[in-house]
Short mmCIF file of C-alpha atoms and ligand atoms in Angstrom, two decimals:
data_model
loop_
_atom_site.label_atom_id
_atom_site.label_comp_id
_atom_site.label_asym_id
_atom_site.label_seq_id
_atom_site.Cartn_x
_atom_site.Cartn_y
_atom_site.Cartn_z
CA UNK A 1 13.87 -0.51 -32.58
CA UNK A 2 12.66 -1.57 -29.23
CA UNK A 3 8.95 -2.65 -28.87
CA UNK A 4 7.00 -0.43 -26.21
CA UNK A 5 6.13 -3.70 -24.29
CA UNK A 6 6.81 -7.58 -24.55
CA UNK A 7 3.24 -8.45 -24.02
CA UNK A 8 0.31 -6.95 -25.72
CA UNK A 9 -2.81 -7.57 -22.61
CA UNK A 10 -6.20 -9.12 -23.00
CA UNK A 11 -9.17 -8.87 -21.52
CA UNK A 12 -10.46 -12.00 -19.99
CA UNK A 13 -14.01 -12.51 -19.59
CA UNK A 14 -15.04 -10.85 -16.29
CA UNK A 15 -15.72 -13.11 -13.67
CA UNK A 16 -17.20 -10.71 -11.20
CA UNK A 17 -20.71 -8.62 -11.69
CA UNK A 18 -20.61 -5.44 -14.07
CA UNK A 19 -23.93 -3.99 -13.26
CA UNK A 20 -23.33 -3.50 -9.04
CA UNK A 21 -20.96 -0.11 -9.72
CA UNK A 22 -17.98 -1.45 -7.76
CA UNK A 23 -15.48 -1.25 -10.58
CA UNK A 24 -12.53 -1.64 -8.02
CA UNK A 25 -13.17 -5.09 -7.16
CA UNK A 26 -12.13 -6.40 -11.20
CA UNK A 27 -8.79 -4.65 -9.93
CA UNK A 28 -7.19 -8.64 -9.46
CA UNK A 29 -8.53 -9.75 -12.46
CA UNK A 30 -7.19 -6.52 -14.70
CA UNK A 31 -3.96 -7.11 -12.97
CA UNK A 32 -3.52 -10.80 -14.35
CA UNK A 33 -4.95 -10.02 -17.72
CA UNK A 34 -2.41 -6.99 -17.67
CA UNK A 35 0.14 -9.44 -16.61
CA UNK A 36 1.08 -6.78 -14.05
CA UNK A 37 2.02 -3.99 -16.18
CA UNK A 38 0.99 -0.21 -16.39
CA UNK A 39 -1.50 -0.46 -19.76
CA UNK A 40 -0.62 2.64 -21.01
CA UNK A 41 3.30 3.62 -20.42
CA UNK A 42 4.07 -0.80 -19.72
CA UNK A 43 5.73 0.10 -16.40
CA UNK A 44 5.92 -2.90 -13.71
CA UNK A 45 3.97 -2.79 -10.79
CA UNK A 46 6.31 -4.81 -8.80
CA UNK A 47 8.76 -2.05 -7.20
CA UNK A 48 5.81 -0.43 -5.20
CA UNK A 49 7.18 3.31 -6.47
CA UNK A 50 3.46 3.90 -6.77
CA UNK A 51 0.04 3.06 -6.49
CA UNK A 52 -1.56 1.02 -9.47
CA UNK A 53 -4.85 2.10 -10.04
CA UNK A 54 -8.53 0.71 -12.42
CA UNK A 55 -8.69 3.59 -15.14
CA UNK A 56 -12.06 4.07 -16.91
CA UNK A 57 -11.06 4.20 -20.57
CA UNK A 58 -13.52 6.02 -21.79
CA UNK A 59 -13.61 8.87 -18.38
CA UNK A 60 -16.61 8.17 -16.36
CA UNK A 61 -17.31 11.88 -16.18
CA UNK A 62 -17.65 11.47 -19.71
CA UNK A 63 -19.98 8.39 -19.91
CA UNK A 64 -22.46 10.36 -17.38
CA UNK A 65 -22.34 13.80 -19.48
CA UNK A 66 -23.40 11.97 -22.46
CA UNK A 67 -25.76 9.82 -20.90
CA UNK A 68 -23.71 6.75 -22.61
CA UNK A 69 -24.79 3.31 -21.78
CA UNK A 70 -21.83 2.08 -20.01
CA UNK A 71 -21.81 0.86 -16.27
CA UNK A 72 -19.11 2.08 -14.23
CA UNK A 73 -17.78 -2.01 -13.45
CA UNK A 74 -18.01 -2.66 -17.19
CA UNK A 75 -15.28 -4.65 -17.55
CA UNK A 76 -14.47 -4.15 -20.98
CA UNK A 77 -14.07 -0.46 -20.35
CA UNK A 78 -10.98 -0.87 -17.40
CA UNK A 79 -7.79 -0.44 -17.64
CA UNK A 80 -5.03 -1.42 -15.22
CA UNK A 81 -3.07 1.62 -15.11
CA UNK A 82 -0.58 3.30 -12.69
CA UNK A 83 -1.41 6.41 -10.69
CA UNK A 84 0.98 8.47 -13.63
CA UNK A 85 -1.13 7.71 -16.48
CA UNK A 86 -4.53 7.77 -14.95
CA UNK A 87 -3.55 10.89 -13.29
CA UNK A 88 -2.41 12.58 -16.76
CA UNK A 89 -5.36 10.77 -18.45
CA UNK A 90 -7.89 11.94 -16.37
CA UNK A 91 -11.14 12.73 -18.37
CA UNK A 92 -9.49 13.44 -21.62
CA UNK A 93 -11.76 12.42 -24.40
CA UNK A 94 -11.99 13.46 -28.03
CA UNK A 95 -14.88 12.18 -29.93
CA UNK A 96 -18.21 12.23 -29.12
CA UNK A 97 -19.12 8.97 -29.18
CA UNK A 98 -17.88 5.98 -27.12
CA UNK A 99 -17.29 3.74 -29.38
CA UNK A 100 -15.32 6.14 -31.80
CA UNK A 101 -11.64 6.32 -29.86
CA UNK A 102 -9.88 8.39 -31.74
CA UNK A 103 -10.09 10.71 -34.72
CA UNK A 104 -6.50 9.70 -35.99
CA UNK A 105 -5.34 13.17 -34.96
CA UNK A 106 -6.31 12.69 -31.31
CA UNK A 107 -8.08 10.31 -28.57
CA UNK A 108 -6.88 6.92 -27.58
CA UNK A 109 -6.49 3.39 -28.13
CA UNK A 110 -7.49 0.80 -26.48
CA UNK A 111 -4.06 -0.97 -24.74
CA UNK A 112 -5.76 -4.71 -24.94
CA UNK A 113 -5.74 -3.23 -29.13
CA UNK A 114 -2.59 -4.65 -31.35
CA UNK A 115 -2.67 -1.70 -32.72
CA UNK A 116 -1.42 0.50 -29.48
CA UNK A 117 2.00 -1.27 -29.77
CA UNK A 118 2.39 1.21 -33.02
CA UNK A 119 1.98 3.73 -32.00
CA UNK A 120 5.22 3.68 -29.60
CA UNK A 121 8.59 2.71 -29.28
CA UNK A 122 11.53 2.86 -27.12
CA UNK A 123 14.83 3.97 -27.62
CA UNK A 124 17.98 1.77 -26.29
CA UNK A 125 18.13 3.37 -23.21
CA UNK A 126 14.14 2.51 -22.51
CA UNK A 127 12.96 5.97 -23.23
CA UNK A 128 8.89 5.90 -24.66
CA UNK A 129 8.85 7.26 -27.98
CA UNK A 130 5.86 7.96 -30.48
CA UNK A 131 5.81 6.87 -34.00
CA UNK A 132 7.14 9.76 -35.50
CA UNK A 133 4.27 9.40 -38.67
CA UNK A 134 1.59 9.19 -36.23
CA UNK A 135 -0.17 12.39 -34.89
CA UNK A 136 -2.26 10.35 -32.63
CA UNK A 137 0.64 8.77 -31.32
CA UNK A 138 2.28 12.49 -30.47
CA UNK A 139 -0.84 13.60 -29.42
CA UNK A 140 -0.80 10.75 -26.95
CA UNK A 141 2.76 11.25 -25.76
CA UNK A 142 2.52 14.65 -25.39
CA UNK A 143 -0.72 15.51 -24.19
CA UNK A 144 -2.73 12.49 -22.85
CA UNK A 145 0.18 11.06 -20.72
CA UNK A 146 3.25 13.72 -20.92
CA UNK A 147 5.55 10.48 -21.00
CA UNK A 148 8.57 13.00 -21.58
CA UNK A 149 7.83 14.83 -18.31
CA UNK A 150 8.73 12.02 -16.48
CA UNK A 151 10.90 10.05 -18.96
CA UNK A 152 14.00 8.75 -16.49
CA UNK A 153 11.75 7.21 -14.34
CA UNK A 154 10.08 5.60 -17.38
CA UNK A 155 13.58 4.45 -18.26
CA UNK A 156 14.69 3.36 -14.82
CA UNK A 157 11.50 1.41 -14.29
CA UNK A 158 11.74 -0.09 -17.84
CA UNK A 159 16.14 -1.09 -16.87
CA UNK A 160 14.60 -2.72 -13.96
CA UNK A 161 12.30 -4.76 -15.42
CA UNK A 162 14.55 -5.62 -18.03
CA UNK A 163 17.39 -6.87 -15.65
CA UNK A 164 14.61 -8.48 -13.02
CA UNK A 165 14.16 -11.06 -15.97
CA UNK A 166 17.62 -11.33 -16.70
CA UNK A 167 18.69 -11.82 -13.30
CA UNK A 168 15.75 -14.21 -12.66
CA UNK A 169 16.98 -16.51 -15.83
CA UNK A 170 20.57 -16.41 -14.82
CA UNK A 171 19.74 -17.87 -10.75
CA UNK A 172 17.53 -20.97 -12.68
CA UNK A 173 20.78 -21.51 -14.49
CA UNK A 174 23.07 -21.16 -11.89
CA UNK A 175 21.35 -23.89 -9.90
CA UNK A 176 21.68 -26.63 -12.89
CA UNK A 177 25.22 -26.34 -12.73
CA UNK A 178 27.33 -27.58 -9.31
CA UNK A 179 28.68 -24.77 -7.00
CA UNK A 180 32.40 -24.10 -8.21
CA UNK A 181 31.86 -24.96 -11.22
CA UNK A 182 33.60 -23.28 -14.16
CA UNK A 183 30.29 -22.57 -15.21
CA UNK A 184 28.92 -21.84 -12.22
CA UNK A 185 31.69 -19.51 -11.57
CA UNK A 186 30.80 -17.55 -15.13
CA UNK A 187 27.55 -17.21 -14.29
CA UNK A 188 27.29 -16.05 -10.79
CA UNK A 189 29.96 -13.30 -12.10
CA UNK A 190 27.73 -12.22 -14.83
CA UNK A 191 24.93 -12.20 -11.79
CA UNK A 192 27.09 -10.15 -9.93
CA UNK A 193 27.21 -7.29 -12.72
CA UNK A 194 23.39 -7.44 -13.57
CA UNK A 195 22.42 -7.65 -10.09
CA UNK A 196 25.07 -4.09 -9.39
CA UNK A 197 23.00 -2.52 -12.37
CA UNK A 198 20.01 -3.60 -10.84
CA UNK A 199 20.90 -2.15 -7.58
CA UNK A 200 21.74 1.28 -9.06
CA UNK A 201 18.40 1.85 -10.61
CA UNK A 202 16.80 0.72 -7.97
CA UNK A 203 18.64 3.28 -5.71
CA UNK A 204 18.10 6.11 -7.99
CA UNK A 205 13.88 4.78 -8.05
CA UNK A 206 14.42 5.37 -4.96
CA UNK A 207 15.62 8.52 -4.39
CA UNK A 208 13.73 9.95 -7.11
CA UNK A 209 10.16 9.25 -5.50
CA UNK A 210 11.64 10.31 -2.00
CA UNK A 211 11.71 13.95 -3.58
ZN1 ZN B 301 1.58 4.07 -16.70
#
């Protein structure tokens, strides 16, 4: 079984002011402590297929209905998240309280959370899956982020990824070995076929957000 991501983020402590209501400014920050990734569906935000957005974990329409004590700029409350997920996320919340996530049944958890790694999982191909024992985890995929309505690009974007690294680790190894090399000739062939791959996906990432 695949893990949903390779990295599980964390929230550094903020270094900018919470209390001023300008929650887009953390936006840097969130994207180094999110090491550049999508916090909810772990796509890269490196292929600029879309915008990457700060998402209010708990909604702000929410905090101001209930009257909750939680700035807008709290930092502990953002979440780096493309325009996909926020969009799908919106102000879906299921408790009433904002401290209470989920119910086990529905609601979230927090991505910078072990525990959110769970919940998912991805098939060989890249697809997102939930943990099949896990309500909240269906409830998540289904409802909160409809990760099957828009499951090839999930798997393109996750192929990418996947072959950016490789392709990245094979071009430090090339250049240890001298040009015309038997081993230099391996691996720039074995470049050559990731680097194809690579292209195709990218074509088709493409395409598919030209529509
Ligand atoms: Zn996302």
């Amino acid at each position: 079984m695949i893990p949903l991501r390779d990295i599980t983020p964390s929230r550094t402590a903020p270094v900018l002011n919470e209390t001023d209501g300008n929650w887009g400014k953390h936006k840097p920050q969130l994207k180094n402590d999110f090491n550049s990734h999508c916090g909810y569906c772990h796509s890269y935000d490196g292929y600029k297929h879309t915008y990457f957005e700060v998402d209010h974990f708990v909604p702000k329409s929410v905090i101001i209905k209930n009257g909750w004590d939680i700035p807008s700029a709290r930092y502990n409350n953002l979440v780096y998240s493309c325009k996909f997920c926020n969009n799908k996320k919106l102000s879906k919340w299921t408790t009433n309280s904002h401290i209470v996530y989920n119910d086990g049944t529905t609601g979230f958890v927090d991505p910078c959370d072990a525990s959110y790694d769970t919940l998912f999982y991805r098939t060989t191909d890249g697809a997102i899956r939930p943990d099949a024992n896990s309500d909240l985890a269906k409830w998540m995929y289904k409802v909160a982020f409809k990760f099957d309505e828009r499951e090839r690009a999930i798997i393109v974007l996750w192929n990418m990824n996947r072959l950016r690294q490789i392709i990245d680790g094979l071009i430090v190894e090339l250049n240890t070995y001298g040009i015309g090399s038997t081993d230099y000739n391996t691996i720039k062939l074995k470049l050559g076929e990731y680097a194809l791959k690579y292209y195709i996906f990218h074509k088709e990432l493409i395409e598919f957000y030209e529509q």
